[in-house]
């Protein structure tokens, strides 16, 4: 049973998300046809989005994983991004598409991009399901975006509330 807080409110239903992910997958398929593609999944939050998105992209691809963490169990970023799991696959000369669940302050993606550029990919782009533009600290170019979300604490579809609620099929927010 998912521990859903009482003050949880729906933002995007599982059906809405599925429709948007299918659209994003079709767009990515068109853009990457004929190119060696690596989907780089940023754990933990994006694992559900990535599982759906990769099946909506009808192309050959490698799927790699990194884990980054800056929030811990808090609702605001610590400001310090940690790589807690790195990939071993050499991405040099491959087209890397980073898969994120949410860009909030942009600190995580800014840090990750700087790290990945040193590995000399043929190209480096970002797909993020969610963006919270009101909280931007480091502006990040999101090449493929699912939805903009308001400045609330977002949970579900991979996003956690102190480690819980990642398995909630919908996306919602906890009212302040
Ligand atoms: C979340 C999310 C992004 C990051 C975005 O990760 O998955 O990676 O925060 O926030 P930012 O734009 O303010 O940096 P979190 O640190 O919560 O780790 P998790 O994915 O393991 O839950």
mmCIF file with all atom_site columns, C-alpha atoms and ligand atoms in Angstrom:
data_model
loop_
_atom_site.group_PDB
_atom_site.id
_atom_site.type_symbol
_atom_site.label_atom_id
_atom_site.label_alt_id
_atom_site.label_comp_id
_atom_site.label_asym_id
_atom_site.label_entity_id
_atom_site.label_seq_id
_atom_site.pdbx_PDB_ins_code
_atom_site.Cartn_x
_atom_site.Cartn_y
_atom_site.Cartn_z
_atom_site.occupancy
_atom_site.B_iso_or_equiv
_atom_site.pdbx_formal_charge
_atom_site.auth_seq_id
_atom_site.auth_comp_id
_atom_site.auth_asym_id
_atom_site.auth_atom_id
_atom_site.pdbx_PDB_model_num
ATOM   1   C CA  . UNK A 1 1   ? 0.000  0.000  0.000   1.00 0.00 ? 1   UNK A CA  1
ATOM   2   C CA  . UNK A 1 2   ? 1.350  3.433  -0.962  1.00 0.00 ? 2   UNK A CA  1
ATOM   3   C CA  . UNK A 1 3   ? 1.543  5.822  1.998   1.00 0.00 ? 3   UNK A CA  1
ATOM   4   C CA  . UNK A 1 4   ? -0.248 8.812  0.399   1.00 0.00 ? 4   UNK A CA  1
ATOM   5   C CA  . UNK A 1 5   ? -0.389 11.875 2.656   1.00 0.00 ? 5   UNK A CA  1
ATOM   6   C CA  . UNK A 1 6   ? -3.871 13.304 3.402   1.00 0.00 ? 6   UNK A CA  1
ATOM   7   C CA  . UNK A 1 7   ? -2.937 16.680 1.942   1.00 0.00 ? 7   UNK A CA  1
ATOM   8   C CA  . UNK A 1 8   ? -2.008 15.180 -1.446  1.00 0.00 ? 8   UNK A CA  1
ATOM   9   C CA  . UNK A 1 9   ? -3.528 16.739 -4.589  1.00 0.00 ? 9   UNK A CA  1
ATOM   10  C CA  . UNK A 1 10  ? -3.566 15.350 -8.136  1.00 0.00 ? 10  UNK A CA  1
ATOM   11  C CA  . UNK A 1 11  ? -1.603 17.161 -10.847 1.00 0.00 ? 11  UNK A CA  1
ATOM   12  C CA  . UNK A 1 12  ? -1.343 14.584 -13.657 1.00 0.00 ? 12  UNK A CA  1
ATOM   13  C CA  . UNK A 1 13  ? -3.120 11.250 -13.774 1.00 0.00 ? 13  UNK A CA  1
ATOM   14  C CA  . UNK A 1 14  ? -1.429 8.072  -14.942 1.00 0.00 ? 14  UNK A CA  1
ATOM   15  C CA  . UNK A 1 15  ? -3.430 8.333  -18.208 1.00 0.00 ? 15  UNK A CA  1
ATOM   16  C CA  . UNK A 1 16  ? -2.232 11.933 -18.821 1.00 0.00 ? 16  UNK A CA  1
ATOM   17  C CA  . UNK A 1 17  ? 1.336  10.896 -18.164 1.00 0.00 ? 17  UNK A CA  1
ATOM   18  C CA  . UNK A 1 18  ? 1.113  7.906  -20.512 1.00 0.00 ? 18  UNK A CA  1
ATOM   19  C CA  . UNK A 1 19  ? -0.193 10.124 -23.316 1.00 0.00 ? 19  UNK A CA  1
ATOM   20  C CA  . UNK A 1 20  ? 2.570  12.705 -22.855 1.00 0.00 ? 20  UNK A CA  1
ATOM   21  C CA  . UNK A 1 21  ? 5.296  10.072 -22.604 1.00 0.00 ? 21  UNK A CA  1
ATOM   22  C CA  . UNK A 1 22  ? 4.115  8.529  -25.885 1.00 0.00 ? 22  UNK A CA  1
ATOM   23  C CA  . UNK A 1 23  ? 4.347  11.957 -27.573 1.00 0.00 ? 23  UNK A CA  1
ATOM   24  C CA  . UNK A 1 24  ? 7.825  12.565 -26.196 1.00 0.00 ? 24  UNK A CA  1
ATOM   25  C CA  . UNK A 1 25  ? 8.983  9.105  -27.273 1.00 0.00 ? 25  UNK A CA  1
ATOM   26  C CA  . UNK A 1 26  ? 7.756  9.693  -30.832 1.00 0.00 ? 26  UNK A CA  1
ATOM   27  C CA  . UNK A 1 27  ? 9.584  13.040 -31.002 1.00 0.00 ? 27  UNK A CA  1
ATOM   28  C CA  . UNK A 1 28  ? 12.811 11.524 -29.694 1.00 0.00 ? 28  UNK A CA  1
ATOM   29  C CA  . UNK A 1 29  ? 12.525 8.657  -32.169 1.00 0.00 ? 29  UNK A CA  1
ATOM   30  C CA  . UNK A 1 30  ? 12.310 11.125 -35.047 1.00 0.00 ? 30  UNK A CA  1
ATOM   31  C CA  . UNK A 1 31  ? 15.283 13.145 -33.792 1.00 0.00 ? 31  UNK A CA  1
ATOM   32  C CA  . UNK A 1 32  ? 17.615 10.221 -33.106 1.00 0.00 ? 32  UNK A CA  1
ATOM   33  C CA  . UNK A 1 33  ? 16.863 7.881  -36.022 1.00 0.00 ? 33  UNK A CA  1
ATOM   34  C CA  . UNK A 1 34  ? 20.123 6.504  -37.394 1.00 0.00 ? 34  UNK A CA  1
ATOM   35  C CA  . UNK A 1 35  ? 22.244 7.754  -34.479 1.00 0.00 ? 35  UNK A CA  1
ATOM   36  C CA  . UNK A 1 36  ? 23.914 5.635  -31.746 1.00 0.00 ? 36  UNK A CA  1
ATOM   37  C CA  . UNK A 1 37  ? 21.747 6.569  -28.752 1.00 0.00 ? 37  UNK A CA  1
ATOM   38  C CA  . UNK A 1 38  ? 22.485 6.148  -25.060 1.00 0.00 ? 38  UNK A CA  1
ATOM   39  C CA  . UNK A 1 39  ? 19.707 6.852  -22.590 1.00 0.00 ? 39  UNK A CA  1
ATOM   40  C CA  . UNK A 1 40  ? 21.323 7.891  -19.328 1.00 0.00 ? 40  UNK A CA  1
ATOM   41  C CA  . UNK A 1 41  ? 18.837 7.357  -16.533 1.00 0.00 ? 41  UNK A CA  1
ATOM   42  C CA  . UNK A 1 42  ? 19.408 9.481  -13.416 1.00 0.00 ? 42  UNK A CA  1
ATOM   43  C CA  . UNK A 1 43  ? 18.379 7.456  -10.374 1.00 0.00 ? 43  UNK A CA  1
ATOM   44  C CA  . UNK A 1 44  ? 16.483 7.220  -8.309  1.00 0.00 ? 44  UNK A CA  1
ATOM   45  C CA  . UNK A 1 45  ? 13.590 9.492  -9.246  1.00 0.00 ? 45  UNK A CA  1
ATOM   46  C CA  . UNK A 1 46  ? 13.492 8.864  -12.993 1.00 0.00 ? 46  UNK A CA  1
ATOM   47  C CA  . UNK A 1 47  ? 13.328 5.070  -12.937 1.00 0.00 ? 47  UNK A CA  1
ATOM   48  C CA  . UNK A 1 48  ? 9.608  4.836  -13.692 1.00 0.00 ? 48  UNK A CA  1
ATOM   49  C CA  . UNK A 1 49  ? 9.625  7.584  -16.321 1.00 0.00 ? 49  UNK A CA  1
ATOM   50  C CA  . UNK A 1 50  ? 12.644 5.997  -17.987 1.00 0.00 ? 50  UNK A CA  1
ATOM   51  C CA  . UNK A 1 51  ? 11.022 2.559  -18.044 1.00 0.00 ? 51  UNK A CA  1
ATOM   52  C CA  . UNK A 1 52  ? 8.001  3.978  -19.868 1.00 0.00 ? 52  UNK A CA  1
ATOM   53  C CA  . UNK A 1 53  ? 9.935  6.381  -22.090 1.00 0.00 ? 53  UNK A CA  1
ATOM   54  C CA  . UNK A 1 54  ? 12.443 3.834  -23.401 1.00 0.00 ? 54  UNK A CA  1
ATOM   55  C CA  . UNK A 1 55  ? 9.568  1.630  -24.551 1.00 0.00 ? 55  UNK A CA  1
ATOM   56  C CA  . UNK A 1 56  ? 8.052  4.610  -26.383 1.00 0.00 ? 56  UNK A CA  1
ATOM   57  C CA  . UNK A 1 57  ? 11.262 5.155  -28.402 1.00 0.00 ? 57  UNK A CA  1
ATOM   58  C CA  . UNK A 1 58  ? 11.348 2.588  -31.166 1.00 0.00 ? 58  UNK A CA  1
ATOM   59  C CA  . UNK A 1 59  ? 15.099 2.722  -31.810 1.00 0.00 ? 59  UNK A CA  1
ATOM   60  C CA  . UNK A 1 60  ? 18.180 0.665  -30.881 1.00 0.00 ? 60  UNK A CA  1
ATOM   61  C CA  . UNK A 1 61  ? 19.758 2.119  -27.738 1.00 0.00 ? 61  UNK A CA  1
ATOM   62  C CA  . UNK A 1 62  ? 22.022 1.539  -24.781 1.00 0.00 ? 62  UNK A CA  1
ATOM   63  C CA  . UNK A 1 63  ? 20.503 2.245  -21.375 1.00 0.00 ? 63  UNK A CA  1
ATOM   64  C CA  . UNK A 1 64  ? 22.889 3.356  -18.655 1.00 0.00 ? 64  UNK A CA  1
ATOM   65  C CA  . UNK A 1 65  ? 22.360 4.470  -15.070 1.00 0.00 ? 65  UNK A CA  1
ATOM   66  C CA  . UNK A 1 66  ? 23.842 7.020  -12.743 1.00 0.00 ? 66  UNK A CA  1
ATOM   67  C CA  . UNK A 1 67  ? 22.577 7.958  -9.305  1.00 0.00 ? 67  UNK A CA  1
ATOM   68  C CA  . UNK A 1 68  ? 22.748 11.525 -8.064  1.00 0.00 ? 68  UNK A CA  1
ATOM   69  C CA  . UNK A 1 69  ? 21.421 12.871 -4.842  1.00 0.00 ? 69  UNK A CA  1
ATOM   70  C CA  . UNK A 1 70  ? 21.107 16.310 -3.300  1.00 0.00 ? 70  UNK A CA  1
ATOM   71  C CA  . UNK A 1 71  ? 17.830 16.314 -1.382  1.00 0.00 ? 71  UNK A CA  1
ATOM   72  C CA  . UNK A 1 72  ? 18.226 13.361 0.976   1.00 0.00 ? 72  UNK A CA  1
ATOM   73  C CA  . UNK A 1 73  ? 14.995 13.169 2.970   1.00 0.00 ? 73  UNK A CA  1
ATOM   74  C CA  . UNK A 1 74  ? 14.554 16.948 2.945   1.00 0.00 ? 74  UNK A CA  1
ATOM   75  C CA  . UNK A 1 75  ? 12.149 18.995 0.825   1.00 0.00 ? 75  UNK A CA  1
ATOM   76  C CA  . UNK A 1 76  ? 14.782 21.554 -0.161  1.00 0.00 ? 76  UNK A CA  1
ATOM   77  C CA  . UNK A 1 77  ? 18.101 20.872 -1.847  1.00 0.00 ? 77  UNK A CA  1
ATOM   78  C CA  . UNK A 1 78  ? 21.227 20.614 0.275   1.00 0.00 ? 78  UNK A CA  1
ATOM   79  C CA  . UNK A 1 79  ? 23.004 22.429 -2.552  1.00 0.00 ? 79  UNK A CA  1
ATOM   80  C CA  . UNK A 1 80  ? 25.616 19.670 -2.656  1.00 0.00 ? 80  UNK A CA  1
ATOM   81  C CA  . UNK A 1 81  ? 25.199 17.145 -5.471  1.00 0.00 ? 81  UNK A CA  1
ATOM   82  C CA  . UNK A 1 82  ? 26.672 13.693 -4.916  1.00 0.00 ? 82  UNK A CA  1
ATOM   83  C CA  . UNK A 1 83  ? 27.253 10.999 -7.549  1.00 0.00 ? 83  UNK A CA  1
ATOM   84  C CA  . UNK A 1 84  ? 26.336 7.852  -5.616  1.00 0.00 ? 84  UNK A CA  1
ATOM   85  C CA  . UNK A 1 85  ? 26.550 5.507  -8.629  1.00 0.00 ? 85  UNK A CA  1
ATOM   86  C CA  . UNK A 1 86  ? 28.511 6.067  -11.821 1.00 0.00 ? 86  UNK A CA  1
ATOM   87  C CA  . UNK A 1 87  ? 28.266 4.266  -15.166 1.00 0.00 ? 87  UNK A CA  1
ATOM   88  C CA  . UNK A 1 88  ? 31.090 2.204  -16.606 1.00 0.00 ? 88  UNK A CA  1
ATOM   89  C CA  . UNK A 1 89  ? 29.965 2.485  -20.239 1.00 0.00 ? 89  UNK A CA  1
ATOM   90  C CA  . UNK A 1 90  ? 32.193 4.817  -22.300 1.00 0.00 ? 90  UNK A CA  1
ATOM   91  C CA  . UNK A 1 91  ? 29.861 7.394  -23.852 1.00 0.00 ? 91  UNK A CA  1
ATOM   92  C CA  . UNK A 1 92  ? 32.540 8.962  -26.073 1.00 0.00 ? 92  UNK A CA  1
ATOM   93  C CA  . UNK A 1 93  ? 31.128 9.543  -29.582 1.00 0.00 ? 93  UNK A CA  1
ATOM   94  C CA  . UNK A 1 94  ? 27.640 8.350  -28.660 1.00 0.00 ? 94  UNK A CA  1
ATOM   95  C CA  . UNK A 1 95  ? 24.572 10.558 -28.479 1.00 0.00 ? 95  UNK A CA  1
ATOM   96  C CA  . UNK A 1 96  ? 23.675 10.808 -24.811 1.00 0.00 ? 96  UNK A CA  1
ATOM   97  C CA  . UNK A 1 97  ? 20.154 11.684 -23.754 1.00 0.00 ? 97  UNK A CA  1
ATOM   98  C CA  . UNK A 1 98  ? 19.897 12.305 -20.001 1.00 0.00 ? 98  UNK A CA  1
ATOM   99  C CA  . UNK A 1 99  ? 16.576 11.145 -18.527 1.00 0.00 ? 99  UNK A CA  1
ATOM   100 C CA  . UNK A 1 100 ? 15.394 13.076 -15.458 1.00 0.00 ? 100 UNK A CA  1
ATOM   101 C CA  . UNK A 1 101 ? 12.145 13.085 -13.529 1.00 0.00 ? 101 UNK A CA  1
ATOM   102 C CA  . UNK A 1 102 ? 12.325 16.756 -12.510 1.00 0.00 ? 102 UNK A CA  1
ATOM   103 C CA  . UNK A 1 103 ? 14.454 19.851 -12.922 1.00 0.00 ? 103 UNK A CA  1
ATOM   104 C CA  . UNK A 1 104 ? 13.910 22.015 -9.870  1.00 0.00 ? 104 UNK A CA  1
ATOM   105 C CA  . UNK A 1 105 ? 16.788 24.387 -8.986  1.00 0.00 ? 105 UNK A CA  1
ATOM   106 C CA  . UNK A 1 106 ? 18.848 22.958 -11.873 1.00 0.00 ? 106 UNK A CA  1
ATOM   107 C CA  . UNK A 1 107 ? 21.824 22.255 -9.598  1.00 0.00 ? 107 UNK A CA  1
ATOM   108 C CA  . UNK A 1 108 ? 21.774 18.499 -10.253 1.00 0.00 ? 108 UNK A CA  1
ATOM   109 C CA  . UNK A 1 109 ? 21.655 18.824 -14.039 1.00 0.00 ? 109 UNK A CA  1
ATOM   110 C CA  . UNK A 1 110 ? 24.210 21.603 -14.152 1.00 0.00 ? 110 UNK A CA  1
ATOM   111 C CA  . UNK A 1 111 ? 26.596 19.426 -12.157 1.00 0.00 ? 111 UNK A CA  1
ATOM   112 C CA  . UNK A 1 112 ? 25.901 16.330 -14.256 1.00 0.00 ? 112 UNK A CA  1
ATOM   113 C CA  . UNK A 1 113 ? 26.304 18.141 -17.584 1.00 0.00 ? 113 UNK A CA  1
ATOM   114 C CA  . UNK A 1 114 ? 29.690 19.515 -16.557 1.00 0.00 ? 114 UNK A CA  1
ATOM   115 C CA  . UNK A 1 115 ? 30.770 16.014 -15.601 1.00 0.00 ? 115 UNK A CA  1
ATOM   116 C CA  . UNK A 1 116 ? 29.488 14.361 -18.795 1.00 0.00 ? 116 UNK A CA  1
ATOM   117 C CA  . UNK A 1 117 ? 30.977 16.887 -21.204 1.00 0.00 ? 117 UNK A CA  1
ATOM   118 C CA  . UNK A 1 118 ? 34.413 15.693 -20.055 1.00 0.00 ? 118 UNK A CA  1
ATOM   119 C CA  . UNK A 1 119 ? 33.506 12.212 -21.351 1.00 0.00 ? 119 UNK A CA  1
ATOM   120 C CA  . UNK A 1 120 ? 33.213 13.601 -24.909 1.00 0.00 ? 120 UNK A CA  1
ATOM   121 C CA  . UNK A 1 121 ? 29.804 12.380 -26.082 1.00 0.00 ? 121 UNK A CA  1
ATOM   122 C CA  . UNK A 1 122 ? 28.848 13.133 -29.701 1.00 0.00 ? 122 UNK A CA  1
ATOM   123 C CA  . UNK A 1 123 ? 25.927 15.121 -28.295 1.00 0.00 ? 123 UNK A CA  1
ATOM   124 C CA  . UNK A 1 124 ? 24.349 15.710 -24.906 1.00 0.00 ? 124 UNK A CA  1
ATOM   125 C CA  . UNK A 1 125 ? 20.673 16.490 -24.442 1.00 0.00 ? 125 UNK A CA  1
ATOM   126 C CA  . UNK A 1 126 ? 18.145 16.327 -21.645 1.00 0.00 ? 126 UNK A CA  1
ATOM   127 C CA  . UNK A 1 127 ? 14.646 14.926 -21.406 1.00 0.00 ? 127 UNK A CA  1
ATOM   128 C CA  . UNK A 1 128 ? 12.809 15.768 -18.197 1.00 0.00 ? 128 UNK A CA  1
ATOM   129 C CA  . UNK A 1 129 ? 9.274  14.813 -17.361 1.00 0.00 ? 129 UNK A CA  1
ATOM   130 C CA  . UNK A 1 130 ? 8.807  17.809 -15.064 1.00 0.00 ? 130 UNK A CA  1
ATOM   131 C CA  . UNK A 1 131 ? 10.182 21.317 -14.652 1.00 0.00 ? 131 UNK A CA  1
ATOM   132 C CA  . UNK A 1 132 ? 9.603  23.697 -11.772 1.00 0.00 ? 132 UNK A CA  1
ATOM   133 C CA  . UNK A 1 133 ? 10.708 26.985 -13.389 1.00 0.00 ? 133 UNK A CA  1
ATOM   134 C CA  . UNK A 1 134 ? 9.854  29.124 -10.358 1.00 0.00 ? 134 UNK A CA  1
ATOM   135 C CA  . UNK A 1 135 ? 12.766 27.580 -8.431  1.00 0.00 ? 135 UNK A CA  1
ATOM   136 C CA  . UNK A 1 136 ? 15.531 27.994 -10.996 1.00 0.00 ? 136 UNK A CA  1
ATOM   137 C CA  . UNK A 1 137 ? 18.979 28.709 -9.573  1.00 0.00 ? 137 UNK A CA  1
ATOM   138 C CA  . UNK A 1 138 ? 21.036 27.350 -12.497 1.00 0.00 ? 138 UNK A CA  1
ATOM   139 C CA  . UNK A 1 139 ? 19.208 27.655 -15.841 1.00 0.00 ? 139 UNK A CA  1
ATOM   140 C CA  . UNK A 1 140 ? 19.231 24.327 -17.685 1.00 0.00 ? 140 UNK A CA  1
ATOM   141 C CA  . UNK A 1 141 ? 18.184 23.721 -21.286 1.00 0.00 ? 141 UNK A CA  1
ATOM   142 C CA  . UNK A 1 142 ? 15.524 21.014 -21.329 1.00 0.00 ? 142 UNK A CA  1
ATOM   143 C CA  . UNK A 1 143 ? 15.378 19.627 -24.862 1.00 0.00 ? 143 UNK A CA  1
ATOM   144 C CA  . UNK A 1 144 ? 12.259 17.540 -24.250 1.00 0.00 ? 144 UNK A CA  1
ATOM   145 C CA  . UNK A 1 145 ? 9.847  18.483 -21.466 1.00 0.00 ? 145 UNK A CA  1
ATOM   146 C CA  . UNK A 1 146 ? 6.718  16.718 -20.280 1.00 0.00 ? 146 UNK A CA  1
ATOM   147 C CA  . UNK A 1 147 ? 5.021  19.216 -17.966 1.00 0.00 ? 147 UNK A CA  1
ATOM   148 C CA  . UNK A 1 148 ? 5.744  22.384 -16.033 1.00 0.00 ? 148 UNK A CA  1
ATOM   149 C CA  . UNK A 1 149 ? 4.738  22.094 -12.379 1.00 0.00 ? 149 UNK A CA  1
ATOM   150 C CA  . UNK A 1 150 ? 3.989  24.711 -9.713  1.00 0.00 ? 150 UNK A CA  1
ATOM   151 C CA  . UNK A 1 151 ? 6.228  25.506 -6.767  1.00 0.00 ? 151 UNK A CA  1
ATOM   152 C CA  . UNK A 1 152 ? 4.976  22.712 -4.512  1.00 0.00 ? 152 UNK A CA  1
ATOM   153 C CA  . UNK A 1 153 ? 6.513  19.494 -3.249  1.00 0.00 ? 153 UNK A CA  1
ATOM   154 C CA  . UNK A 1 154 ? 5.848  16.991 -6.061  1.00 0.00 ? 154 UNK A CA  1
ATOM   155 C CA  . UNK A 1 155 ? 5.466  13.266 -5.449  1.00 0.00 ? 155 UNK A CA  1
ATOM   156 C CA  . UNK A 1 156 ? 4.521  10.105 -7.340  1.00 0.00 ? 156 UNK A CA  1
ATOM   157 C CA  . UNK A 1 157 ? 5.598  8.351  -10.565 1.00 0.00 ? 157 UNK A CA  1
ATOM   158 C CA  . UNK A 1 158 ? 9.116  7.966  -9.175  1.00 0.00 ? 158 UNK A CA  1
ATOM   159 C CA  . UNK A 1 159 ? 9.317  11.122 -7.061  1.00 0.00 ? 159 UNK A CA  1
ATOM   160 C CA  . UNK A 1 160 ? 9.503  10.476 -3.354  1.00 0.00 ? 160 UNK A CA  1
ATOM   161 C CA  . UNK A 1 161 ? 8.349  11.878 -0.067  1.00 0.00 ? 161 UNK A CA  1
ATOM   162 C CA  . UNK A 1 162 ? 11.163 10.937 2.340   1.00 0.00 ? 162 UNK A CA  1
ATOM   163 C CA  . UNK A 1 163 ? 11.676 7.719  0.392   1.00 0.00 ? 163 UNK A CA  1
ATOM   164 C CA  . UNK A 1 164 ? 7.985  6.832  0.111   1.00 0.00 ? 164 UNK A CA  1
ATOM   165 C CA  . UNK A 1 165 ? 5.361  7.339  -2.632  1.00 0.00 ? 165 UNK A CA  1
ATOM   166 C CA  . UNK A 1 166 ? 7.621  6.603  -5.618  1.00 0.00 ? 166 UNK A CA  1
ATOM   167 C CA  . UNK A 1 167 ? 5.181  3.851  -6.631  1.00 0.00 ? 167 UNK A CA  1
ATOM   168 C CA  . UNK A 1 168 ? 2.180  6.183  -6.767  1.00 0.00 ? 168 UNK A CA  1
ATOM   169 C CA  . UNK A 1 169 ? 0.986  5.900  -10.424 1.00 0.00 ? 169 UNK A CA  1
ATOM   170 C CA  . UNK A 1 170 ? -0.120 9.556  -10.628 1.00 0.00 ? 170 UNK A CA  1
ATOM   171 C CA  . UNK A 1 171 ? 1.815  12.787 -10.074 1.00 0.00 ? 171 UNK A CA  1
ATOM   172 C CA  . UNK A 1 172 ? 0.614  15.104 -7.356  1.00 0.00 ? 172 UNK A CA  1
ATOM   173 C CA  . UNK A 1 173 ? 1.735  17.652 -4.834  1.00 0.00 ? 173 UNK A CA  1
ATOM   174 C CA  . UNK A 1 174 ? 1.612  17.974 -1.100  1.00 0.00 ? 174 UNK A CA  1
ATOM   175 C CA  . UNK A 1 175 ? -0.224 21.133 -0.108  1.00 0.00 ? 175 UNK A CA  1
ATOM   176 C CA  . UNK A 1 176 ? 1.902  23.447 2.015   1.00 0.00 ? 176 UNK A CA  1
HETATM 177 C C1  . LIG B 2 .   ? 15.742 14.924 -7.416  1.00 0.00 ? 1   LIG B C1  1
HETATM 178 C C2  . LIG B 2 .   ? 15.423 14.673 -8.866  1.00 0.00 ? 1   LIG B C2  1
HETATM 179 C C3  . LIG B 2 .   ? 16.520 15.392 -9.602  1.00 0.00 ? 1   LIG B C3  1
HETATM 180 C C4  . LIG B 2 .   ? 16.865 16.522 -8.659  1.00 0.00 ? 1   LIG B C4  1
HETATM 181 C C5  . LIG B 2 .   ? 16.332 17.817 -9.189  1.00 0.00 ? 1   LIG B C5  1
HETATM 182 O O1  . LIG B 2 .   ? 16.724 14.028 -6.963  1.00 0.00 ? 1   LIG B O1  1
HETATM 183 O O2  . LIG B 2 .   ? 15.416 13.301 -9.173  1.00 0.00 ? 1   LIG B O2  1
HETATM 184 O O3  . LIG B 2 .   ? 17.641 14.579 -9.819  1.00 0.00 ? 1   LIG B O3  1
HETATM 185 O O4  . LIG B 2 .   ? 16.256 16.238 -7.396  1.00 0.00 ? 1   LIG B O4  1
HETATM 186 O O5  . LIG B 2 .   ? 16.509 18.874 -8.278  1.00 0.00 ? 1   LIG B O5  1
HETATM 187 P P1  . LIG B 2 .   ? 17.426 20.136 -8.551  1.00 0.00 ? 1   LIG B P1  1
HETATM 188 O O6  . LIG B 2 .   ? 17.086 20.631 -9.938  1.00 0.00 ? 1   LIG B O6  1
HETATM 189 O O7  . LIG B 2 .   ? 17.020 21.111 -7.478  1.00 0.00 ? 1   LIG B O7  1
HETATM 190 O O8  . LIG B 2 .   ? 18.857 19.737 -8.426  1.00 0.00 ? 1   LIG B O8  1
HETATM 191 P P2  . LIG B 2 .   ? 16.981 13.714 -5.389  1.00 0.00 ? 1   LIG B P2  1
HETATM 192 O O9  . LIG B 2 .   ? 18.210 14.441 -4.931  1.00 0.00 ? 1   LIG B O9  1
HETATM 193 O O10 . LIG B 2 .   ? 15.721 13.964 -4.621  1.00 0.00 ? 1   LIG B O10 1
HETATM 194 O O11 . LIG B 2 .   ? 17.335 12.198 -5.415  1.00 0.00 ? 1   LIG B O11 1
HETATM 195 P P3  . LIG B 2 .   ? 16.406 10.947 -5.885  1.00 0.00 ? 1   LIG B P3  1
HETATM 196 O O12 . LIG B 2 .   ? 16.198 11.088 -7.389  1.00 0.00 ? 1   LIG B O12 1
HETATM 197 O O13 . LIG B 2 .   ? 17.231 9.766  -5.539  1.00 0.00 ? 1   LIG B O13 1
HETATM 198 O O14 . LIG B 2 .   ? 15.098 11.026 -5.139  1.00 0.00 ? 1   LIG B O14 1
#
